[in-house]
């Protein structure tokens, strides 16, 4: 399965196991992952499991401030990849293919991914940055 982990702010370490369903993330209290950020819409981001590909697709739900994946604003359904950083409002979520038992294990995974990214960028500065265009009409 897969999860998203809140990586910034007071909710850092909170996570949402995605499963094979559609998950909506936003400010509304009744959502499976409520993010308390004034720049986030009540229903801001939809992440859906795609049965055909076995992957997960992110989509902006018409929010005022948009959804950014790896610092690029998405305009349609966008396939998510391991380690993608999703910004909604001022909050950053990390997408991962892993599931977690608790907040501590989610934070530990986030820290390990961050260390690996720093090492990769430091040792291979000539490689292109992650975040290629994966937007699907």
XYZ file of N, CA and C in Angstrom:
411
model
N 0.838 -1.187 0.000
C 0.000 0.000 0.000
C 0.881 1.247 0.000
N 0.264 2.398 0.130
C 0.990 3.658 0.107
C 0.440 4.588 1.183
N 1.177 5.666 1.441
C 0.796 6.641 2.458
C 1.255 8.026 2.038
N 0.672 9.045 2.667
C 1.219 10.394 2.615
C 1.541 10.789 4.050
N 2.669 11.484 4.206
C 3.152 11.908 5.522
C 3.230 13.425 5.534
N 2.685 14.059 6.571
C 2.833 15.501 6.747
C 4.272 15.746 7.196
N 5.007 16.596 6.467
C 6.427 16.792 6.766
C 6.748 18.167 7.327
N 5.720 19.037 7.481
C 5.963 20.385 7.998
C 4.900 20.761 9.025
N 5.220 21.742 9.844
C 4.239 22.329 10.753
C 3.910 21.493 11.973
N 2.849 21.901 12.667
C 2.428 21.263 13.914
C 1.987 19.819 13.719
N 1.577 19.461 12.516
C 1.074 18.108 12.248
C 2.159 17.177 11.699
N 3.415 17.623 11.719
C 4.522 16.842 11.184
C 4.491 15.421 11.754
N 4.546 14.452 10.860
C 4.539 13.045 11.257
C 3.183 12.386 11.133
N 2.117 13.184 11.065
C 0.803 12.573 10.839
C 0.821 11.962 9.447
N 0.118 10.858 9.277
C 0.137 10.187 7.987
C -1.230 9.606 7.682
N -1.443 9.334 6.395
C -2.693 8.745 5.935
C -2.361 7.547 5.067
N -2.706 6.321 5.528
C -2.571 5.159 4.649
C -3.596 5.299 3.518
N -3.170 5.149 2.279
C -4.051 5.403 1.147
C -4.896 4.201 0.735
N -4.366 3.000 0.876
C -5.127 1.825 0.464
C -5.492 1.899 -1.007
N -6.491 1.138 -1.394
C -6.940 1.114 -2.795
C -8.234 1.881 -2.953
N -8.305 3.038 -2.361
C -9.515 3.859 -2.413
C -9.127 5.284 -2.820
N -10.120 6.119 -2.961
C -9.882 7.529 -3.217
C -9.856 8.259 -1.883
N -8.829 9.059 -1.658
C -8.690 9.825 -0.419
C -8.705 11.307 -0.738
N -9.451 12.063 0.063
C -9.507 13.515 -0.083
C -8.806 14.128 1.130
N -7.955 15.117 0.853
C -7.200 15.805 1.898
C -7.544 17.285 1.812
N -7.781 17.889 2.976
C -8.104 19.306 3.019
C -8.330 19.762 4.439
N -9.013 20.893 4.585
C -9.242 21.512 5.892
C -10.503 21.017 6.588
N -11.429 20.381 5.858
C -12.697 19.940 6.443
C -12.466 18.903 7.542
N -13.246 19.004 8.601
C -13.084 18.132 9.762
C -13.430 16.673 9.482
N -14.277 16.412 8.500
C -14.733 15.045 8.262
C -13.833 14.256 7.314
N -12.695 14.806 6.912
C -11.804 14.114 5.985
C -10.860 13.169 6.731
N -10.390 12.117 6.055
C -9.482 11.171 6.714
C -8.160 11.806 7.131
N -7.716 12.844 6.410
C -6.545 13.624 6.833
C -6.920 15.090 6.744
N -7.256 15.663 7.891
C -7.568 17.084 7.968
C -6.260 17.822 8.214
N -5.954 18.774 7.342
C -4.741 19.569 7.502
C -5.165 20.968 7.920
N -4.683 21.375 9.082
C -5.055 22.674 9.638
C -4.100 23.750 9.115
N -4.471 24.294 7.966
C -3.668 25.312 7.284
C -4.676 26.240 6.607
N -4.652 27.523 6.941
C -5.641 28.470 6.419
C -5.585 28.658 4.908
N -4.497 28.255 4.267
C -4.388 28.400 2.815
C -4.872 27.156 2.064
N -5.413 26.202 2.803
C -5.916 24.959 2.204
C -7.436 25.019 2.144
N -7.988 24.576 1.027
C -9.439 24.517 0.861
C -10.010 23.368 1.692
N -11.319 23.407 1.928
C -11.964 22.325 2.692
C -11.702 20.979 2.048
N -11.832 20.902 0.740
C -11.477 19.704 -0.035
C -10.476 20.178 -1.081
N -9.210 19.903 -0.842
C -8.136 20.501 -1.622
C -7.512 19.524 -2.628
N -7.220 18.315 -2.176
C -6.440 17.353 -2.946
C -7.116 15.988 -2.923
N -7.193 15.362 -4.085
C -7.718 13.987 -4.184
C -6.571 13.089 -4.634
N -6.386 11.968 -3.927
C -5.413 10.960 -4.339
C -6.188 9.670 -4.552
N -6.038 9.125 -5.752
C -6.825 7.965 -6.135
C -5.907 6.838 -6.591
N -6.255 5.612 -6.193
C -5.548 4.431 -6.661
C -6.052 4.098 -8.056
N -5.135 3.899 -8.988
C -5.483 3.552 -10.368
C -5.314 2.041 -10.538
N -6.418 1.324 -10.633
C -6.374 -0.140 -10.709
C -5.654 -0.635 -11.957
N -5.738 0.096 -13.057
C -5.083 -0.329 -14.295
C -3.568 -0.330 -14.173
N -3.015 0.722 -13.572
C -1.556 0.850 -13.493
C -0.994 0.395 -12.145
N -1.840 0.315 -11.131
C -1.361 -0.006 -9.792
C -0.688 1.168 -9.111
N -0.814 2.359 -9.696
C -0.201 3.556 -9.136
C -1.227 4.469 -8.498
N -0.751 5.588 -7.993
C -1.611 6.579 -7.354
C -1.546 7.883 -8.136
N -2.704 8.520 -8.274
C -2.825 9.744 -9.050
C -3.330 10.860 -8.134
N -2.682 12.030 -8.221
C -3.087 13.201 -7.445
C -3.827 14.166 -8.359
N -4.814 14.877 -7.767
C -5.591 15.833 -8.543
C -6.046 16.983 -7.640
N -5.868 18.204 -8.119
C -6.366 19.392 -7.431
C -7.888 19.393 -7.554
N -8.581 19.657 -6.450
C -10.047 19.645 -6.453
C -10.621 21.051 -6.646
N -9.933 21.872 -7.424
C -10.417 23.228 -7.681
C -10.068 24.195 -6.573
N -8.983 23.911 -5.865
C -8.570 24.769 -4.755
C -8.154 26.145 -5.255
N -8.207 27.113 -4.368
C -7.828 28.486 -4.712
C -6.315 28.622 -4.898
N -5.531 27.924 -4.074
C -4.077 28.088 -4.075
C -3.319 27.002 -4.825
N -4.007 25.996 -5.346
C -3.360 24.983 -6.165
C -2.654 23.885 -5.386
N -2.176 22.909 -6.151
C -1.409 21.777 -5.635
C -0.101 21.747 -6.409
N 1.005 21.609 -5.696
C 2.325 21.559 -6.300
C 2.981 20.226 -5.965
N 3.525 19.577 -6.971
C 4.272 18.349 -6.761
C 5.704 18.621 -7.189
N 6.623 18.442 -6.255
C 8.040 18.738 -6.494
C 8.206 20.144 -7.069
N 7.508 21.099 -6.465
C 7.574 22.531 -6.801
C 6.971 22.892 -8.152
N 6.217 21.987 -8.753
C 5.568 22.278 -10.033
C 4.055 22.192 -9.855
N 3.343 23.264 -10.232
C 1.886 23.277 -10.095
C 1.275 22.261 -11.054
N 0.373 21.434 -10.524
C -0.276 20.450 -11.386
C -1.558 21.043 -11.960
N -1.884 20.628 -13.174
C -3.070 21.142 -13.839
C -4.055 20.037 -14.184
N -3.684 18.808 -13.946
C -4.557 17.674 -14.227
C -4.170 16.515 -13.329
N -4.664 15.349 -13.658
C -4.305 14.155 -12.887
C -2.816 13.888 -13.080
N -2.123 13.670 -11.965
C -0.672 13.516 -11.998
C -0.261 12.260 -11.247
N 0.470 11.391 -11.929
C 0.945 10.150 -11.339
C 1.975 10.455 -10.263
N 1.818 9.841 -9.095
C 2.752 10.054 -7.991
C 3.850 8.997 -8.011
N 5.041 9.399 -7.603
C 6.191 8.504 -7.511
C 6.750 8.562 -6.092
N 7.456 7.527 -5.706
C 8.074 7.436 -4.381
C 8.859 8.709 -4.072
N 8.577 9.295 -2.898
C 9.311 10.472 -2.441
C 8.804 11.793 -2.965
N 7.752 11.787 -3.781
C 7.210 13.054 -4.277
C 6.794 13.936 -3.110
N 7.107 15.232 -3.230
C 6.721 16.208 -2.227
C 5.529 16.986 -2.766
N 4.428 16.947 -2.030
C 3.173 17.569 -2.441
C 2.929 18.769 -1.542
N 2.832 19.960 -2.131
C 2.581 21.155 -1.329
C 1.141 21.612 -1.548
N 0.421 21.737 -0.434
C -0.919 22.315 -0.432
C -0.907 23.407 0.631
N -1.280 24.615 0.249
C -1.141 25.734 1.185
C 0.323 25.890 1.532
N 0.618 25.953 2.824
C 2.017 26.012 3.270
C 2.472 24.675 3.826
N 1.667 23.645 3.637
C 1.943 22.321 4.182
C 2.525 21.418 3.104
N 3.544 20.657 3.485
C 4.163 19.724 2.544
C 3.903 18.293 3.011
N 3.444 17.481 2.066
C 3.193 16.057 2.285
C 4.190 15.277 1.443
N 4.639 14.140 1.956
C 5.499 13.270 1.161
C 4.726 12.010 0.807
N 4.741 11.641 -0.470
C 4.112 10.403 -0.921
C 5.135 9.280 -0.827
N 4.697 8.140 -0.304
C 5.561 6.967 -0.243
C 4.735 5.713 -0.506
N 5.383 4.692 -0.999
C 4.713 3.414 -1.270
C 4.591 2.574 0.004
N 5.051 3.083 1.137
C 5.057 2.319 2.389
C 3.851 2.639 3.271
N 3.524 1.692 4.148
C 2.528 1.882 5.204
C 3.263 1.966 6.537
N 2.623 2.562 7.531
C 3.257 2.749 8.831
C 2.321 2.339 9.961
N 2.931 1.945 11.075
C 2.153 1.559 12.245
C 1.826 2.760 13.123
N 2.722 3.761 13.116
C 2.518 4.906 13.993
C 3.277 6.125 13.472
N 3.053 7.247 14.137
C 3.659 8.528 13.751
C 5.189 8.450 13.765
N 5.759 7.774 14.772
C 7.220 7.686 14.873
C 7.832 6.953 13.686
N 7.211 5.854 13.257
C 7.763 5.117 12.118
C 7.619 5.920 10.826
N 6.554 6.707 10.690
C 6.382 7.566 9.516
C 7.467 8.644 9.492
N 7.737 9.264 10.642
C 8.780 10.299 10.716
C 10.163 9.719 10.448
N 10.435 8.534 10.961
C 11.720 7.882 10.719
C 11.918 7.648 9.229
N 10.875 7.183 8.535
C 10.969 6.962 7.094
C 11.234 8.279 6.369
N 10.517 9.322 6.730
C 10.703 10.630 6.099
C 12.152 11.106 6.265
N 12.694 10.958 7.463
C 14.073 11.398 7.719
C 15.068 10.604 6.882
N 14.850 9.291 6.745
C 15.751 8.454 5.939
C 15.705 8.876 4.473
N 14.514 9.132 3.950
C 14.378 9.569 2.560
C 15.080 10.898 2.371
N 14.920 11.819 3.313
C 15.584 13.115 3.230
C 17.095 12.981 3.212
N 17.645 12.091 4.042
C 19.085 11.866 4.061
C 19.563 11.300 2.731
N 18.808 10.344 2.176
C 19.182 9.744 0.893
C 19.164 10.777 -0.218
N 18.152 11.662 -0.232
C 18.074 12.698 -1.258
C 19.243 13.668 -1.153
N 19.594 14.048 0.072
C 20.724 14.969 0.251
C 22.018 14.334 -0.237
N 22.217 13.053 0.080
C 23.427 12.359 -0.358
C 23.471 12.247 -1.874
N 22.350 11.918 -2.490
C 22.282 11.770 -3.941
C 22.574 13.096 -4.624
N 21.971 14.169 -4.157
C 22.189 15.483 -4.768
C 23.625 15.947 -4.580
N 24.210 15.623 -3.425
C 25.571 16.054 -3.132
C 26.592 15.303 -3.991
N 26.382 13.998 -4.205
C 27.362 13.188 -4.934
C 27.175 13.240 -6.441
N 25.985 13.632 -6.924
C 25.741 13.644 -8.357
C 25.011 14.913 -8.771
N 25.731 16.006 -8.743
C 25.105 17.297 -9.066
C 24.809 17.450 -10.545
N 25.333 16.558 -11.374
C 25.096 16.674 -12.811
C 23.792 16.006 -13.248
N 23.171 15.220 -12.368
C 21.942 14.532 -12.768
C 20.767 15.494 -12.771
N 19.786 15.252 -13.664
C 18.607 16.121 -13.686
C 17.782 15.977 -12.413
N 17.121 17.031 -12.017
C 16.289 17.006 -10.815
C 15.081 16.112 -11.016
N 14.567 15.566 -9.905
C 13.344 14.771 -9.942
C 12.178 15.682 -10.281
N 11.052 15.071 -10.596
C 9.860 15.872 -10.844
C 9.605 16.070 -12.325
N 9.904 15.054 -13.128
C 9.599 15.173 -14.540
C 8.114 15.292 -14.741
N 7.726 15.742 -15.869
C 6.305 15.967 -16.167
C 5.567 14.648 -16.256
N 4.690 14.428 -15.273
C 3.905 13.192 -15.246
C 2.430 13.511 -15.297
N 2.066 14.694 -15.741
C 0.670 15.113 -15.772
C -0.065 14.363 -16.874
N -1.252 13.891 -16.523
C -2.096 13.179 -17.482
C -3.383 13.954 -17.643
N -3.687 14.361 -18.865
C -4.836 15.135 -19.253
C -6.021 14.982 -18.486
